[in-house]
mmCIF file of C-alpha atoms in Angstrom:
data_model
loop_
_atom_site.group_PDB
_atom_site.id
_atom_site.type_symbol
_atom_site.label_atom_id
_atom_site.label_comp_id
_atom_site.label_asym_id
_atom_site.label_seq_id
_atom_site.Cartn_x
_atom_site.Cartn_y
_atom_site.Cartn_z
ATOM 1 C CA UNK A 7 -2.608 9.427 -17.010
ATOM 2 C CA UNK A 8 -2.505 8.574 -13.323
ATOM 3 C CA UNK A 9 0.196 6.283 -11.970
ATOM 4 C CA UNK A 10 -0.448 3.031 -10.136
ATOM 5 C CA UNK A 11 1.907 3.007 -7.151
ATOM 6 C CA UNK A 12 2.634 -0.052 -5.031
ATOM 7 C CA UNK A 13 3.191 0.962 -1.417
ATOM 8 C CA UNK A 14 4.276 -1.426 1.304
ATOM 9 C CA UNK A 15 6.183 -1.742 4.551
ATOM 10 C CA UNK A 16 8.699 -4.555 4.501
ATOM 11 C CA UNK A 17 11.457 -6.069 6.583
ATOM 12 C CA UNK A 18 15.045 -5.756 5.407
ATOM 13 C CA UNK A 19 14.826 -9.341 4.162
ATOM 14 C CA UNK A 20 11.779 -8.485 2.051
ATOM 15 C CA UNK A 21 8.742 -9.666 4.020
ATOM 16 C CA UNK A 22 5.505 -7.822 4.837
ATOM 17 C CA UNK A 23 4.411 -10.466 7.357
ATOM 18 C CA UNK A 24 6.481 -12.921 9.343
ATOM 19 C CA UNK A 25 5.949 -16.669 9.044
ATOM 20 C CA UNK A 26 3.064 -16.477 11.556
ATOM 21 C CA UNK A 27 1.229 -13.778 9.570
ATOM 22 C CA UNK A 28 2.163 -11.046 12.051
ATOM 23 C CA UNK A 29 3.319 -7.575 11.115
ATOM 24 C CA UNK A 30 3.459 -6.095 14.616
ATOM 25 C CA UNK A 31 7.229 -5.605 14.264
ATOM 26 C CA UNK A 32 6.698 -2.329 12.412
ATOM 27 C CA UNK A 33 8.152 0.420 14.636
ATOM 28 C CA UNK A 34 5.598 3.101 15.461
ATOM 29 C CA UNK A 35 7.191 6.469 14.855
ATOM 30 C CA UNK A 36 5.605 9.908 14.366
ATOM 31 C CA UNK A 37 7.982 10.888 11.554
ATOM 32 C CA UNK A 38 7.260 7.761 9.478
ATOM 33 C CA UNK A 39 3.553 7.934 10.321
ATOM 34 C CA UNK A 40 3.299 11.553 9.080
ATOM 35 C CA UNK A 41 5.229 10.628 5.918
ATOM 36 C CA UNK A 42 2.847 7.735 5.251
ATOM 37 C CA UNK A 43 -0.146 10.028 5.774
ATOM 38 C CA UNK A 44 1.223 12.439 3.159
ATOM 39 C CA UNK A 45 1.732 9.527 0.783
ATOM 40 C CA UNK A 46 -1.884 8.425 1.230
ATOM 41 C CA UNK A 47 -3.110 11.979 0.760
ATOM 42 C CA UNK A 48 -1.376 12.148 -2.651
ATOM 43 C CA UNK A 49 -3.660 9.460 -4.107
ATOM 44 C CA UNK A 50 -7.330 9.555 -4.976
ATOM 45 C CA UNK A 51 -8.002 5.815 -5.046
ATOM 46 C CA UNK A 52 -6.726 2.817 -3.116
ATOM 47 C CA UNK A 53 -6.854 -0.689 -4.583
ATOM 48 C CA UNK A 54 -6.868 -3.304 -1.827
ATOM 49 C CA UNK A 55 -7.031 -7.007 -1.345
ATOM 50 C CA UNK A 56 -9.470 -8.202 1.319
ATOM 51 C CA UNK A 57 -7.019 -8.675 4.191
ATOM 52 C CA UNK A 58 -5.393 -5.261 3.863
ATOM 53 C CA UNK A 59 -8.754 -3.580 3.389
ATOM 54 C CA UNK A 60 -10.098 -5.176 6.562
ATOM 55 C CA UNK A 61 -7.006 -4.021 8.468
ATOM 56 C CA UNK A 62 -7.316 -0.466 7.124
ATOM 57 C CA UNK A 63 -11.116 -0.056 7.348
ATOM 58 C CA UNK A 64 -10.808 0.624 11.075
ATOM 59 C CA UNK A 65 -9.588 4.123 10.153
ATOM 60 C CA UNK A 66 -13.212 4.818 9.265
ATOM 61 C CA UNK A 67 -15.202 2.329 11.332
ATOM 62 C CA UNK A 68 -13.452 2.982 14.682
ATOM 63 C CA UNK A 69 -13.584 6.716 15.500
ATOM 64 C CA UNK A 70 -11.628 6.089 18.721
ATOM 65 C CA UNK A 71 -8.465 5.638 16.622
ATOM 66 C CA UNK A 72 -8.624 9.159 15.217
ATOM 67 C CA UNK A 73 -9.364 10.541 18.676
ATOM 68 C CA UNK A 74 -6.019 9.283 20.037
ATOM 69 C CA UNK A 75 -3.876 12.039 18.506
ATOM 70 C CA UNK A 76 -3.678 14.700 15.860
ATOM 71 C CA UNK A 77 -1.429 12.467 13.748
ATOM 72 C CA UNK A 78 -3.945 9.639 13.895
ATOM 73 C CA UNK A 79 -6.817 11.995 13.076
ATOM 74 C CA UNK A 80 -4.875 13.276 10.060
ATOM 75 C CA UNK A 81 -4.205 9.698 8.880
ATOM 76 C CA UNK A 82 -7.866 8.748 9.293
ATOM 77 C CA UNK A 83 -8.914 11.823 7.327
ATOM 78 C CA UNK A 84 -6.473 11.041 4.492
ATOM 79 C CA UNK A 85 -7.622 7.416 4.359
ATOM 80 C CA UNK A 86 -11.307 8.307 4.356
ATOM 81 C CA UNK A 87 -10.890 10.949 1.632
ATOM 82 C CA UNK A 88 -9.838 8.412 -1.006
ATOM 83 C CA UNK A 89 -12.053 6.090 -3.005
ATOM 84 C CA UNK A 90 -11.414 2.399 -2.426
ATOM 85 C CA UNK A 91 -11.739 -0.636 -4.651
ATOM 86 C CA UNK A 92 -11.636 -3.926 -2.745
ATOM 87 C CA UNK A 93 -10.988 -7.190 -4.564
ATOM 88 C CA UNK A 94 -12.522 -10.135 -2.746
ATOM 89 C CA UNK A 95 -14.450 -13.280 -3.502
ATOM 90 C CA UNK A 96 -15.409 -13.746 0.155
ATOM 91 C CA UNK A 97 -16.722 -10.370 1.337
ATOM 92 C CA UNK A 98 -20.461 -9.837 1.061
ATOM 93 C CA UNK A 99 -20.295 -6.075 1.643
ATOM 94 C CA UNK A 100 -17.887 -3.302 2.597
ATOM 95 C CA UNK A 101 -18.527 -1.143 5.682
ATOM 96 C CA UNK A 102 -16.767 2.023 4.490
ATOM 97 C CA UNK A 103 -17.996 4.935 2.375
ATOM 98 C CA UNK A 104 -16.859 5.482 -1.204
ATOM 99 C CA UNK A 105 -15.827 1.825 -1.486
ATOM 100 C CA UNK A 106 -16.573 -0.523 -4.362
ATOM 101 C CA UNK A 107 -16.352 -4.313 -4.090
ATOM 102 C CA UNK A 108 -15.010 -6.234 -7.094
ATOM 103 C CA UNK A 109 -15.005 -10.022 -7.296
ATOM 104 C CA UNK A 110 -11.908 -10.288 -9.483
ATOM 105 C CA UNK A 111 -8.949 -8.192 -10.551
ATOM 106 C CA UNK A 112 -9.543 -6.974 -14.104
ATOM 107 C CA UNK A 113 -6.410 -5.433 -15.663
ATOM 108 C CA UNK A 114 -8.442 -3.708 -18.399
ATOM 109 C CA UNK A 115 -10.644 -2.005 -15.788
ATOM 110 C CA UNK A 116 -7.568 -0.834 -13.874
ATOM 111 C CA UNK A 117 -6.025 0.533 -17.102
ATOM 112 C CA UNK A 118 -9.255 2.462 -17.680
ATOM 113 C CA UNK A 119 -9.198 3.737 -14.102
ATOM 114 C CA UNK A 120 -5.600 4.931 -14.566
ATOM 115 C CA UNK A 121 -6.560 6.670 -17.808
ATOM 116 C CA UNK A 122 -9.483 8.545 -16.274
ATOM 117 C CA UNK A 123 -8.326 9.213 -12.702
ATOM 118 C CA UNK A 124 -7.559 12.754 -11.642
ATOM 119 C CA UNK A 125 -4.841 11.619 -9.210
ATOM 120 C CA UNK A 126 -2.632 8.611 -8.636
ATOM 121 C CA UNK A 127 -3.807 5.222 -7.419
ATOM 122 C CA UNK A 128 -2.190 3.196 -4.650
ATOM 123 C CA UNK A 129 -2.244 -0.583 -4.685
ATOM 124 C CA UNK A 130 -1.751 -2.426 -1.423
ATOM 125 C CA UNK A 131 -1.585 -6.056 -0.467
ATOM 126 C CA UNK A 132 1.061 -8.401 -1.792
ATOM 127 C CA UNK A 133 -1.294 -10.744 -3.653
ATOM 128 C CA UNK A 134 -3.145 -7.929 -5.407
ATOM 129 C CA UNK A 135 0.122 -6.139 -6.187
ATOM 130 C CA UNK A 136 1.477 -9.333 -7.754
ATOM 131 C CA UNK A 137 -1.488 -9.392 -10.136
ATOM 132 C CA UNK A 138 -0.901 -5.725 -10.991
ATOM 133 C CA UNK A 139 2.826 -6.370 -11.584
ATOM 134 C CA UNK A 140 2.086 -9.362 -13.813
ATOM 135 C CA UNK A 141 -0.361 -7.246 -15.845
ATOM 136 C CA UNK A 142 2.286 -4.534 -16.310
ATOM 137 C CA UNK A 143 0.184 -1.941 -14.479
ATOM 138 C CA UNK A 144 2.543 -0.839 -11.683
ATOM 139 C CA UNK A 145 4.364 2.406 -12.464
ATOM 140 C CA UNK A 146 6.163 2.966 -9.167
ATOM 141 C CA UNK A 147 7.122 1.126 -5.993
ATOM 142 C CA UNK A 148 7.345 2.950 -2.694
ATOM 143 C CA UNK A 149 8.929 0.715 -0.115
ATOM 144 C CA UNK A 150 9.336 1.498 3.553
ATOM 145 C CA UNK A 151 12.138 -0.853 4.553
ATOM 146 C CA UNK A 152 12.309 -1.599 8.269
ATOM 147 C CA UNK A 153 15.527 -2.301 10.156
ATOM 148 C CA UNK A 154 14.586 -5.863 11.056
ATOM 149 C CA UNK A 155 15.136 -9.336 9.610
ATOM 150 C CA UNK A 156 12.144 -11.613 10.233
ATOM 151 C CA UNK A 157 13.528 -14.726 8.535
ATOM 152 C CA UNK A 158 10.535 -15.687 6.420
ATOM 153 C CA UNK A 159 6.881 -15.054 5.748
ATOM 154 C CA UNK A 160 4.922 -13.322 2.997
ATOM 155 C CA UNK A 161 7.193 -11.635 0.434
ATOM 156 C CA UNK A 162 6.595 -7.928 -0.119
ATOM 157 C CA UNK A 163 7.534 -8.101 -3.786
ATOM 158 C CA UNK A 164 6.153 -10.546 -6.322
ATOM 159 C CA UNK A 165 8.016 -13.742 -7.056
ATOM 160 C CA UNK A 166 8.278 -14.981 -10.608
ATOM 161 C CA UNK A 167 8.136 -11.443 -12.031
ATOM 162 C CA UNK A 168 11.130 -9.589 -13.415
ATOM 163 C CA UNK A 169 11.128 -5.804 -13.329
ATOM 164 C CA UNK A 170 13.884 -3.301 -13.980
ATOM 165 C CA UNK A 171 13.716 -0.289 -11.695
ATOM 166 C CA UNK A 172 15.135 3.204 -11.525
ATOM 167 C CA UNK A 173 15.680 4.732 -8.095
ATOM 168 C CA UNK A 174 13.883 8.094 -8.006
ATOM 169 C CA UNK A 175 14.217 9.024 -4.357
ATOM 170 C CA UNK A 176 15.327 7.770 -0.981
ATOM 171 C CA UNK A 177 14.874 8.981 2.560
ATOM 172 C CA UNK A 178 16.235 7.741 5.848
ATOM 173 C CA UNK A 179 14.212 8.237 9.005
ATOM 174 C CA UNK A 180 15.626 8.646 12.498
ATOM 175 C CA UNK A 181 14.313 5.224 13.583
ATOM 176 C CA UNK A 182 16.269 3.440 10.824
ATOM 177 C CA UNK A 183 13.372 3.007 8.380
ATOM 178 C CA UNK A 184 14.326 3.815 4.789
ATOM 179 C CA UNK A 185 11.853 4.917 2.105
ATOM 180 C CA UNK A 186 12.816 3.881 -1.420
ATOM 181 C CA UNK A 187 10.914 5.189 -4.420
ATOM 182 C CA UNK A 188 11.412 3.359 -7.704
ATOM 183 C CA UNK A 189 10.011 3.799 -11.187
ATOM 184 C CA UNK A 190 9.445 0.626 -13.156
ATOM 185 C CA UNK A 191 11.241 0.844 -16.473
ATOM 186 C CA UNK A 192 9.324 -0.122 -19.573
ATOM 187 C CA UNK A 193 5.947 0.780 -18.084
#
């Protein structure tokens, strides 16, 4: 059975966006960027909420991004290679290939997808991840913790959900970012 892995960048105080909805405080760094590309490449399907999907779709819809560097081309290739499921009640269509639009998050359908997938699934977007956590579907969390305190905003981890975790791996990057990989116990 494939794992459902929640991946997110977050500030040291636990936010993925500051109180103004910005996330431009993420330090651009080749080492972290290459690591993230490898993480994307390990999965066959991405589950996204609308906002994250729209932010990520540019890796397919804007070829100028991939043309900027070899690292960016590699990231674009890894992103495009995966299937995507986008959960949105407001989108009419999706502009990227191998992308399915779903109107609502259906835990039973995600369980079936996990049971039949040939490789792991990544879930991104705090609101969608919260639904997956509440349904008991998340197997791992992979957090890239940034060396910044933003003081408030959108939490990177669900509120109102208790989960016991086991640390599986950690890695410190030269720019101060730390990757933490946890397995959810009882999943």
